[in-house]
Amino acid sequence: MSRRPFQLDPRLLVSGRVLSALDWRHGAALLVMFAASLTFASAQSAAAPPATPSALATLATWTPHILRGFVLNLVMSFLAMALATVLGIGLGLMQISPGRLLRLPARFFTLLLRNSPWLVILFAIMYLLPIEIRIPGGKPIEFPDWLKATLAFSLPVAGNVSEILRGAVNSIPTGQWESADGLAFTRAQTLRWIILPQCIRRAIPPWMNWYALLTLSTPMASIFSVHEAVWNAQSSMEAAGARPELLLPFYLFLLCLFFIYIYPIAICTRKLERKYAVAT
Amino acid sequence: MLLPPEPSVTEHRSWPDESPIVSLKDVHKSFGSFEVLRGVSMDVRKGEIVCIIGPSGSGKSTLIRCINGLTPIHQGSITVEGQEVNDAKLDKLSLRRKVGIVFQQYNLFPHKTVLENVMMAPLKVLREPKAEVEARARALIAKVRLTGKEDAYPGQLSGGQQQRVAIARSLAMRPDVMLFDEVTAALDPETVKEVLVTIKELATEGMTCILVTHEMGFAREVADHVYFTDRGVIVEHGSPAQIFGAAQDPRTRQFLSQIL
Ligand SMILES: Nc1ncnc2c1ncn2[C@@H]1O[C@H](COP(=O)(O)OP(=O)(O)OP(=O)(O)O)[C@@H](O)[C@H]1O
Ligand SMILES: [Mg+2]
């Protein structure tokens, strides 16, 4: 069977609005398809030579293995988002700085990170970063593949977080800067106490949207045999005898897994979006 | 029962009454090739109420913003209590403690309550003790007649109420001079009055006020001195009686006939 994981539609990654399109009906349809495929596959297994376990039994056996992989997806998504947030805020603050020396390089890196295909960044990081870093005199620091992939996923998101920050700061009316200026606030004080607090509420919905996209992208790491959910599902199917009827139920199971995780985030994002749209 | 002494909310630093507290000499300002201020001079004494009137685009806002250094000037000199504003090494903090400004669009901080809006600058900029700042802020909120609204957010207030919060917020820095740039222009006719009353009270307490206004009745009533500007110059200035009753320049007369 193919070693290629399912591929993400890159246009979806650029538009960055997966969450507003997500609907409970998608989940319901997914569940129905999953159940149907499982019934169908189990019927096929029943027709196969005796002693072949049913598709349902196979899936049940391997579910803990797949879930362990899914935990890695989540760990990668948390770490990558944390890193992307820190990097993105740093880049974003540089982007809005009055000094060209900071602003122009930050602008360049933001655009570069935002507009590079995720797969390109992934390959670049996987091949460019050494497996371990040796600090003279110290123990070598290991860089396992899953950690490299996490770094790779964080980069494009960092570019987008940087842009979210810039957009949010620019959307604050200049009157806020002026009145702060008139009250003797310095630029840094104005940012810290007046501008950035107002940006947070505007930035949280898009930030969550990027988190969802990031989570949905983590299976790309299976290209490099990172043992996350998709890779584990594939290895389970192989271990179960690479039966073609297993393909559909297993992949639909994966989709359900991601849907169950993403859907509450989508609802929450939409609620916040609506709330802030009313408030401002 | 003895009441605690009222905290002084508009305490003044000592600046001699004789010499002008704000002084502009031959101020020039351009935006690109467009010269907005073409040699403006004016002197404002401590406690004086000065109104600036003039047609739209004549540079009134620019003029008032130059006084606290929000807009840098190209030529001339502006001093506030002897401190030169047109100085590359300007100590902005010391200048802006002396000069408060209120804008047409109140520009309150929408994420903060009324009380927090008023307390913010003394707390964060001057780093004054919280209890002291809070007592002063509450007294100022009472002064602008908004007791009970301390915990409201700006979005929950009317325009006139927001503008009074903006005035209180500016006063919290204990300025010696207040600048008002058409602070009633964005308000409903009913709420204009409450803001004007607040300013009038400030004026009677001895606050030095420089106002840009379209409220001619108000200017006539409270101003000690009225300046008429047109196309970046001061065409004419004098007491309200002089300007509104016996304007010399035809441009002033024409402007007044249009607006009154
Ligand atoms: N930041 C700026 N950049 C370029 N031009 C400006 C700027 N600020 C003001 N101007 C121009 O300077 C002129 C004077 O503006 P100013 O706001 O001082 O006038 P004003 O007398 O306050 O008018 P109004 O009564 O409409 O408020 C206007 O023609 C305006 O277009
Ligand atoms: Mg103006």
Coordinates of C-alpha atoms and ligand atoms in Angstrom, one line a residue:
Chain A
M1 CA 0.0 0.0 0.0
S2 CA 0.9 3.6 -0.5
R3 CA 3.2 5.3 2.1
R4 CA 1.9 8.7 1.2
P5 CA -0.4 10.2 3.8
F6 CA -3.5 12.1 2.8
Q7 CA -2.6 15.5 1.4
L8 CA -3.9 18.8 2.5
D9 CA -5.4 21.2 0.1
P10 CA -2.8 24.0 0.1
R11 CA -5.4 26.6 -0.9
L12 CA -7.2 25.9 2.4
L13 CA -4.0 26.6 4.2
V14 CA -3.6 30.0 2.6
S15 CA -7.1 31.1 3.0
G16 CA -7.0 30.3 6.7
R17 CA -10.7 30.1 7.3
V18 CA -11.4 26.4 7.8
L19 CA -13.1 27.0 11.1
S20 CA -15.9 29.2 9.8
A21 CA -16.8 26.6 7.2
L22 CA -16.9 23.7 9.7
D23 CA -20.4 22.5 10.5
W24 CA -22.0 19.8 12.7
R25 CA -23.4 18.3 9.5
H26 CA -19.9 17.6 8.4
G27 CA -19.4 15.6 11.5
A28 CA -22.7 13.8 11.1
A29 CA -21.9 12.9 7.5
L30 CA -18.4 11.7 8.5
L31 CA -19.9 9.5 11.2
V32 CA -22.4 8.0 8.8
M33 CA -19.8 7.3 6.2
F34 CA -17.5 5.8 8.9
A35 CA -20.3 3.5 10.1
A36 CA -21.2 2.5 6.6
S37 CA -17.7 1.7 5.6
L38 CA -17.2 -0.3 8.7
T39 CA -20.3 -2.4 8.0
F40 CA -19.3 -2.9 4.4
A41 CA -15.7 -3.8 5.3
S42 CA -16.9 -6.2 8.1
A43 CA -19.2 -7.9 5.5
Q44 CA -16.2 -8.3 3.2
S45 CA -14.1 -9.8 6.0
A46 CA -16.9 -12.3 6.7
A47 CA -16.6 -13.5 3.1
A48 CA -12.9 -13.8 3.4
P49 CA -11.1 -17.0 4.6
P50 CA -12.0 -18.0 8.1
A51 CA -10.0 -16.8 11.0
T52 CA -9.8 -13.3 9.5
P53 CA -11.0 -10.9 12.2
S54 CA -13.7 -8.4 11.2
A55 CA -12.9 -4.8 10.3
L56 CA -14.5 -3.7 13.5
A57 CA -12.4 -6.1 15.6
T58 CA -9.2 -5.0 13.8
L59 CA -10.0 -1.4 14.3
A60 CA -10.8 -2.0 18.0
T61 CA -7.5 -3.8 18.4
W62 CA -5.5 -1.1 16.9
T63 CA -7.4 1.9 18.3
P64 CA -5.1 2.4 21.3
H65 CA -2.1 2.4 19.0
I66 CA -3.7 5.1 16.8
L67 CA -4.8 7.1 19.8
R68 CA -1.2 7.1 21.1
G69 CA -0.2 8.5 17.8
F70 CA -2.9 11.1 18.0
V71 CA -1.5 12.2 21.4
L72 CA 1.7 13.0 19.5
N73 CA -0.3 15.1 17.0
L74 CA -1.7 17.1 19.9
V75 CA 1.7 17.5 21.6
M76 CA 3.2 18.7 18.3
S77 CA 0.3 21.1 17.8
F78 CA 0.7 22.6 21.3
L79 CA 4.4 22.9 21.1
A80 CA 4.3 24.3 17.6
M81 CA 1.6 26.8 18.4
A82 CA 3.5 28.0 21.5
L83 CA 6.6 28.5 19.5
A84 CA 4.7 30.1 16.6
T85 CA 3.0 32.5 19.0
V86 CA 6.3 33.6 20.6
L87 CA 8.1 33.9 17.3
G88 CA 5.1 35.5 15.7
I89 CA 4.7 38.1 18.4
G90 CA 8.4 38.9 18.2
L91 CA 8.3 39.3 14.4
G92 CA 5.0 41.2 14.6
L93 CA 6.4 43.7 17.1
M94 CA 9.4 44.2 14.9
Q95 CA 7.1 44.7 11.9
I96 CA 5.4 47.6 13.6
S97 CA 8.5 49.2 15.0
P98 CA 9.3 52.7 13.7
G99 CA 12.9 51.7 12.9
R100 CA 13.6 50.4 9.4
L101 CA 16.4 48.2 10.7
L102 CA 13.9 46.1 12.6
R103 CA 10.9 46.6 10.4
L104 CA 12.1 45.6 7.0
P105 CA 13.8 42.3 7.9
A106 CA 10.7 41.4 10.0
R107 CA 8.5 42.2 7.1
F108 CA 10.6 40.1 4.7
F109 CA 10.6 37.0 7.0
T110 CA 6.9 37.4 7.7
L111 CA 6.1 37.3 4.0
L112 CA 8.5 34.5 3.4
L113 CA 7.1 32.3 6.1
R114 CA 3.5 33.1 5.2
N115 CA 3.8 32.4 1.6
S116 CA 6.1 29.3 1.5
P117 CA 4.2 26.1 1.0
W118 CA 4.2 24.1 4.3
L119 CA 5.6 21.0 2.7
V120 CA 8.6 23.0 1.4
I121 CA 9.3 24.3 4.9
L122 CA 8.9 20.9 6.3
F123 CA 11.4 19.3 3.8
A124 CA 13.8 22.2 4.3
I125 CA 13.8 21.8 8.1
M126 CA 13.9 18.0 8.1
Y127 CA 16.9 18.0 5.8
L128 CA 18.8 21.1 6.9
L129 CA 18.6 20.6 10.7
P130 CA 21.2 18.1 12.1
I131 CA 20.0 15.1 14.0
E132 CA 21.8 16.4 17.0
I133 CA 23.5 19.6 18.0
R134 CA 26.9 19.3 19.7
I135 CA 27.8 22.1 22.0
P136 CA 31.5 21.9 22.6
G137 CA 32.2 20.4 26.0
G138 CA 28.5 19.5 26.6
K139 CA 26.4 16.5 25.8
P140 CA 24.9 16.5 22.3
I141 CA 21.4 17.7 22.2
E142 CA 19.2 15.4 20.1
F143 CA 16.7 16.6 17.6
P144 CA 14.3 13.8 16.9
D145 CA 12.2 14.0 13.7
W146 CA 9.0 14.8 15.5
L147 CA 10.6 17.8 17.1
K148 CA 12.0 19.0 13.8
A149 CA 8.6 18.6 12.2
T150 CA 7.1 20.6 15.1
L151 CA 9.5 23.4 14.4
A152 CA 8.7 23.2 10.7
F153 CA 5.0 23.5 11.4
S154 CA 5.5 26.4 13.7
L155 CA 7.3 28.6 11.1
P156 CA 4.4 29.3 8.7
V157 CA 2.1 29.9 11.6
A158 CA 4.6 32.3 13.1
G159 CA 4.5 34.3 9.9
N160 CA 0.7 34.4 10.1
V161 CA 0.7 35.3 13.8
S162 CA 3.1 38.2 13.0
E163 CA 0.7 39.4 10.4
I164 CA -2.3 39.0 12.7
L165 CA -0.5 41.2 15.2
R166 CA 0.4 43.8 12.6
G167 CA -3.1 43.9 11.3
A168 CA -4.6 44.2 14.8
V169 CA -2.3 47.0 15.8
N170 CA -3.1 48.9 12.6
S171 CA -6.8 48.5 13.1
I172 CA -6.7 50.4 16.3
P173 CA -7.8 54.0 15.6
T174 CA -4.9 56.6 15.6
G175 CA -6.9 58.5 18.2
Q176 CA -5.8 56.0 20.7
W177 CA -2.2 56.7 20.0
E178 CA -2.8 60.4 20.1
S179 CA -4.6 60.5 23.4
A180 CA -2.0 58.3 25.0
D181 CA 0.7 60.6 23.6
G182 CA -1.1 63.6 25.1
L183 CA -1.2 61.8 28.4
A184 CA 2.6 61.4 28.3
F185 CA 2.7 57.7 27.6
T186 CA 5.8 56.6 25.8
R187 CA 5.5 54.4 22.7
A188 CA 6.3 51.3 24.6
Q189 CA 3.8 52.2 27.4
T190 CA 1.1 52.9 24.8
L191 CA 1.7 49.5 23.2
R192 CA 1.7 47.7 26.5
W193 CA -1.2 49.3 28.2
I194 CA -3.5 50.6 25.5
I195 CA -2.9 49.1 22.0
L196 CA -2.0 45.4 22.7
P197 CA -4.7 44.8 25.2
Q198 CA -7.2 45.9 22.5
C199 CA -5.5 43.8 19.9
I200 CA -5.9 40.5 21.9
R201 CA -9.6 40.3 21.5
R202 CA -9.3 41.0 17.8
A203 CA -6.5 38.5 17.4
I204 CA -7.8 35.5 19.3
P205 CA -10.3 34.2 16.7
P206 CA -7.7 34.2 13.8
W207 CA -5.1 32.8 16.1
M208 CA -7.4 29.9 17.0
N209 CA -8.1 29.4 13.3
W210 CA -4.4 29.0 12.7
Y211 CA -4.2 26.6 15.6
A212 CA -6.8 24.4 14.0
L213 CA -5.0 24.5 10.7
L214 CA -1.7 23.6 12.4
T215 CA -3.3 20.6 14.1
L216 CA -4.7 19.4 10.8
S217 CA -1.3 19.7 9.2
T218 CA 0.6 17.7 11.8
P219 CA -0.1 14.4 9.9
M220 CA 2.3 15.7 7.2
A221 CA 5.0 14.5 9.6
S222 CA 4.2 10.9 8.7
I223 CA 6.1 11.5 5.5
F224 CA 9.2 11.4 7.7
S225 CA 7.9 8.3 9.7
V226 CA 7.0 10.3 12.7
H227 CA 4.8 8.0 14.7
E228 CA 1.7 10.1 14.9
A229 CA -1.9 9.1 14.2
V230 CA -1.8 8.7 10.5
W231 CA 1.5 6.8 10.5
N232 CA 0.3 4.6 13.3
A233 CA -2.9 3.9 11.4
Q234 CA -1.0 2.9 8.3
S235 CA 1.3 0.6 10.3
S236 CA -1.7 -0.9 12.0
M237 CA -3.3 -1.7 8.6
E238 CA 0.0 -3.3 7.4
A239 CA 0.3 -5.3 10.6
A240 CA -3.4 -6.5 10.1
G241 CA -2.4 -7.9 6.7
A242 CA -2.7 -4.9 4.5
R243 CA -6.3 -5.8 3.6
P244 CA -7.7 -3.2 1.1
E245 CA -11.2 -3.1 2.8
L246 CA -9.6 -1.7 5.9
L247 CA -8.4 1.5 4.1
L248 CA -11.7 3.3 4.1
P249 CA -12.8 2.7 7.7
F250 CA -9.3 3.4 9.1
Y251 CA -8.9 6.7 7.3
L252 CA -12.5 7.7 8.1
F253 CA -11.8 6.9 11.7
L254 CA -8.8 9.3 11.6
L255 CA -11.0 12.0 10.1
C256 CA -13.5 11.5 12.8
L257 CA -10.8 11.8 15.4
F258 CA -9.6 15.1 14.1
F259 CA -13.1 16.4 13.7
I260 CA -14.0 15.6 17.3
Y261 CA -11.0 17.6 18.4
I262 CA -11.4 20.5 16.0
Y263 CA -15.1 21.0 16.1
P264 CA -15.4 22.4 19.7
I265 CA -12.5 24.8 18.8
A266 CA -14.5 25.9 15.7
I267 CA -17.6 26.6 17.8
C268 CA -15.6 28.6 20.3
T269 CA -13.9 30.6 17.7
R270 CA -17.1 31.5 16.0
K271 CA -18.7 32.5 19.3
L272 CA -15.8 34.8 20.0
E273 CA -15.8 36.2 16.5
R274 CA -19.5 37.1 16.8
K275 CA -19.1 38.5 20.3
Y276 CA -16.3 40.8 19.3
A277 CA -18.0 41.8 16.1
V278 CA -20.9 43.0 18.3
A279 CA -18.7 44.6 20.9
T280 CA -16.6 46.7 18.5
Chain B
M1 CA -18.8 64.7 62.3
L2 CA -15.8 66.0 60.5
L3 CA -15.5 65.4 56.8
P4 CA -12.0 64.7 55.4
P5 CA -10.6 67.6 53.5
E6 CA -11.6 67.6 49.8
P7 CA -8.7 66.4 47.8
S8 CA -7.5 69.2 45.6
V9 CA -8.1 68.0 42.0
T10 CA -6.9 71.0 40.1
E11 CA -3.9 72.1 42.1
H12 CA -1.6 74.5 40.3
R13 CA 2.1 74.7 40.3
S14 CA 3.5 78.1 40.9
W15 CA 3.9 80.1 37.7
P16 CA 4.0 83.9 38.1
D17 CA 0.9 85.6 37.0
E18 CA 2.7 88.3 34.9
S19 CA 4.6 86.4 32.3
P20 CA 2.7 84.4 29.7
I21 CA 2.3 80.7 30.6
V22 CA 2.0 79.7 26.9
S23 CA 3.8 81.8 24.3
L24 CA 4.0 81.3 20.6
K25 CA 6.3 83.3 18.4
D26 CA 6.2 83.3 14.6
V27 CA 5.2 79.6 14.4
H28 CA 5.4 77.9 11.0
K29 CA 4.3 74.5 10.1
S30 CA 4.0 72.7 6.8
F31 CA 2.6 69.4 5.7
G32 CA 4.7 68.7 2.7
S33 CA 4.6 71.8 0.5
F34 CA 1.4 73.0 2.1
E35 CA 2.0 75.6 4.8
V36 CA -0.7 75.2 7.4
L37 CA 0.7 77.7 9.9
R38 CA 2.3 80.8 8.5
G39 CA 3.7 82.8 11.4
V40 CA 1.4 82.5 14.3
S41 CA 2.1 84.4 17.6
M42 CA 0.1 84.4 20.7
D43 CA 0.5 84.9 24.4
V44 CA -1.7 83.2 27.0
R45 CA -1.5 84.3 30.7
K46 CA -2.1 82.0 33.6
G47 CA -5.8 81.5 34.3
E48 CA -6.8 83.0 31.0
I49 CA -9.5 81.5 28.7
V50 CA -8.5 81.8 25.1
C51 CA -10.8 80.8 22.3
I52 CA -9.6 80.2 18.8
I53 CA -12.2 80.5 16.0
G54 CA -11.9 80.3 12.3
P55 CA -13.1 78.5 9.2
S56 CA -12.5 74.8 8.6
G57 CA -8.9 74.0 7.5
S58 CA -7.5 77.3 8.8
G59 CA -5.0 75.4 11.0
K60 CA -6.7 75.6 14.4
S61 CA -6.2 71.9 15.3
T62 CA -2.7 72.0 14.1
L63 CA -2.0 75.1 16.2
I64 CA -3.4 73.6 19.3
R65 CA -1.6 70.3 18.8
C66 CA 1.7 72.1 18.4
I67 CA 1.4 73.5 21.9
N68 CA 1.9 70.2 23.5
G69 CA 4.3 68.9 20.9
L70 CA 1.9 66.4 19.3
T71 CA 2.8 68.1 16.0
P72 CA 6.3 69.3 15.6
I73 CA 6.8 72.7 14.1
H74 CA 9.4 73.9 11.5
Q75 CA 10.1 77.4 12.5
G76 CA 9.5 79.7 15.4
S77 CA 9.2 79.1 19.1
I78 CA 6.6 77.8 21.6
T79 CA 7.2 78.0 25.3
V80 CA 5.1 76.5 28.1
E81 CA 6.0 77.8 31.5
G82 CA 9.3 78.8 30.0
Q83 CA 10.0 75.3 28.5
E84 CA 10.8 75.4 24.8
V85 CA 8.6 72.9 22.9
N86 CA 10.4 73.2 19.6
D87 CA 13.5 71.5 20.9
A88 CA 15.1 68.3 19.6
K89 CA 15.8 67.2 23.2
L90 CA 12.3 68.1 24.4
D91 CA 11.4 66.4 27.7
K92 CA 7.9 65.2 26.6
L93 CA 7.0 63.9 29.9
S94 CA 7.5 67.2 31.7
L95 CA 5.7 69.1 28.9
R96 CA 2.7 66.8 28.8
R97 CA 2.3 66.9 32.6
K98 CA 1.8 70.6 32.3
V99 CA -0.5 70.5 29.2
G100 CA -3.6 68.4 28.9
I101 CA -5.4 67.9 25.7
V102 CA -9.0 66.8 24.9
F103 CA -10.0 65.9 21.4
Q104 CA -13.2 66.1 19.4
Q105 CA -13.4 62.3 19.3
Y106 CA -13.1 61.6 23.0
N107 CA -10.6 58.7 22.3
L108 CA -11.3 57.0 25.6
F109 CA -9.6 53.6 26.1
P110 CA -12.5 51.3 25.2
H111 CA -11.1 48.3 27.1
K112 CA -11.0 50.1 30.4
T113 CA -13.7 51.4 32.8
V114 CA -14.3 55.0 33.4
L115 CA -12.3 54.9 36.7
E116 CA -9.4 53.0 35.0
N117 CA -9.4 55.5 32.1
V118 CA -8.9 58.3 34.6
M119 CA -6.4 56.4 36.7
M120 CA -4.2 55.0 34.0
A121 CA -1.8 57.8 33.2
P122 CA -1.0 58.8 36.8
L123 CA -0.5 55.1 37.6
K124 CA 1.5 54.0 34.6
V125 CA 3.3 57.2 33.5
L126 CA 3.8 59.0 36.8
R127 CA 3.8 55.8 38.9
E128 CA 2.0 57.5 41.7
P129 CA 0.6 55.4 44.6
K130 CA -2.7 53.7 43.7
A131 CA -4.7 54.8 46.7
E132 CA -3.9 58.4 46.1
V133 CA -4.6 58.2 42.4
E134 CA -7.9 56.4 43.0
A135 CA -9.1 59.1 45.4
R136 CA -8.2 61.8 43.0
A137 CA -9.8 60.0 40.1
R138 CA -13.1 59.5 42.0
A139 CA -13.1 63.2 43.0
L140 CA -12.5 64.1 39.3
I141 CA -15.3 61.8 38.2
A142 CA -17.6 63.5 40.7
K143 CA -16.4 66.9 39.5
V144 CA -17.5 66.1 35.9
R145 CA -20.8 64.8 37.4
L146 CA -20.4 61.2 36.5
T147 CA -20.5 59.7 40.0
G148 CA -22.0 56.2 39.7
K149 CA -20.5 55.6 36.3
E150 CA -17.0 54.6 37.6
D151 CA -17.4 51.0 36.5
A152 CA -19.1 51.7 33.2
Y153 CA -17.2 51.1 30.0
P154 CA -16.9 54.0 27.5
G155 CA -19.1 52.2 25.0
Q156 CA -22.0 52.3 27.5
L157 CA -21.9 56.1 27.9
S158 CA -23.3 58.9 25.8
G159 CA -21.0 61.1 23.8
G160 CA -21.3 63.9 26.3
Q161 CA -20.5 61.6 29.1
Q162 CA -17.6 60.2 27.3
Q163 CA -16.2 63.6 26.6
R164 CA -16.5 64.5 30.3
V165 CA -14.6 61.4 31.2
A166 CA -11.9 62.5 28.7
I167 CA -11.7 65.8 30.5
A168 CA -11.4 64.1 33.8
R169 CA -8.7 61.7 32.4
S170 CA -6.7 64.7 31.3
L171 CA -7.1 66.5 34.5
A172 CA -5.8 63.5 36.4
M173 CA -2.3 64.5 35.3
R174 CA -2.9 67.8 37.1
P175 CA -2.0 70.0 34.1
D176 CA -1.6 73.7 34.4
V177 CA -3.0 74.3 30.9
M178 CA -5.8 72.6 29.2
L179 CA -6.2 72.4 25.4
F180 CA -9.7 71.6 23.9
D181 CA -10.0 70.9 20.2
E182 CA -13.7 71.3 19.2
V183 CA -14.7 69.0 22.1
T184 CA -18.4 69.6 21.4
A185 CA -18.4 69.3 17.7
A186 CA -19.3 65.6 17.7
L187 CA -22.0 65.8 20.3
D188 CA -25.8 66.1 20.2
P189 CA -27.1 69.6 20.8
E190 CA -28.5 68.4 24.2
T191 CA -25.2 67.1 25.5
V192 CA -23.1 70.0 24.3
K193 CA -24.3 72.0 27.2
E194 CA -23.2 69.6 29.9
V195 CA -19.7 69.5 28.5
L196 CA -19.6 73.3 28.2
V197 CA -20.7 73.6 31.8
T198 CA -17.8 71.4 32.9
I199 CA -15.3 73.5 31.0
K200 CA -16.9 76.7 32.4
E201 CA -16.4 75.4 35.9
L202 CA -12.8 74.6 35.2
A203 CA -12.3 78.1 33.8
T204 CA -13.9 79.7 36.9
E205 CA -11.5 77.7 39.1
G206 CA -8.6 79.4 37.4
M207 CA -7.5 76.7 34.9
T208 CA -5.7 78.2 31.9
C209 CA -7.7 77.0 28.9
I210 CA -7.1 77.2 25.2
L211 CA -10.2 76.2 23.2
V212 CA -10.8 75.7 19.5
T213 CA -14.6 76.1 19.2
H214 CA -17.5 76.6 16.9
E215 CA -19.7 77.6 19.9
M216 CA -19.7 81.3 19.5
G217 CA -22.1 81.9 22.3
F218 CA -19.9 80.0 24.6
A219 CA -16.8 81.9 23.4
R220 CA -18.5 85.2 23.9
E221 CA -19.5 84.3 27.4
V222 CA -16.4 82.7 28.9
A223 CA -13.4 83.8 26.8
D224 CA -11.0 86.5 28.0
H225 CA -9.5 86.7 24.6
V226 CA -10.6 85.5 21.1
Y227 CA -8.3 84.7 18.2
F228 CA -9.6 84.5 14.7
T229 CA -7.5 82.4 12.3
D230 CA -7.7 82.1 8.6
R231 CA -5.4 80.2 6.3
G232 CA -2.6 79.8 8.8
V233 CA -2.4 83.3 10.2
I234 CA -4.1 85.1 13.0
V235 CA -6.2 87.7 11.3
E236 CA -7.4 89.5 14.4
H237 CA -7.6 89.0 18.1
G238 CA -9.1 90.8 21.1
S239 CA -11.7 90.7 23.7
P240 CA -15.0 88.9 22.8
A241 CA -16.7 92.3 22.7
Q242 CA -14.2 93.5 20.2
I243 CA -14.3 90.4 18.0
F244 CA -18.0 89.7 18.1
G245 CA -19.1 93.3 18.3
A246 CA -16.7 95.3 16.3
A247 CA -14.5 93.1 14.1
Q248 CA -12.1 95.2 12.1
D249 CA -11.1 92.7 9.4
P250 CA -13.5 91.9 6.6
R251 CA -12.6 88.2 6.8
T252 CA -13.6 88.1 10.4
R253 CA -16.8 89.9 9.7
Q254 CA -17.6 87.6 6.9
F255 CA -16.9 84.4 8.9
L256 CA -19.0 85.7 11.8
S257 CA -21.9 86.6 9.6
Q258 CA -21.9 83.1 8.1
I259 CA -21.8 81.4 11.4
L260 CA -24.0 83.5 13.7
Ligands
LIG1 N1 -1.2 65.2 9.2 C1 -1.5 66.0 8.2 N2 -1.0 65.7 7.0 C2 -1.3 66.5 5.9 N3 -2.1 67.6 6.0 C3 -2.7 67.9 7.1 C4 -2.4 67.1 8.3 N4 -3.1 67.6 9.3 C5 -3.8 68.6 8.8 N5 -3.5 68.8 7.5 C6 -4.1 69.9 6.7 O1 -3.8 71.1 7.3 C7 -4.9 72.0 7.1 C8 -5.3 72.5 8.5 O2 -5.8 71.4 9.2 P1 -6.4 71.7 10.7 O3 -6.9 70.3 11.1 O4 -5.4 72.3 11.6 O5 -7.6 72.7 10.4 P2 -8.8 73.1 11.4 O6 -8.7 74.6 11.4 O7 -8.7 72.4 12.7 O8 -10.0 72.6 10.6 P3 -11.4 72.1 11.2 O9 -12.2 73.2 11.6 O10 -12.0 71.4 10.0 O11 -11.1 71.1 12.3 C9 -6.0 71.2 6.4 O12 -6.0 71.6 5.1 C10 -5.6 69.8 6.5 O13 -5.9 69.1 5.4
MG2 MG -9.8 70.9 13.7

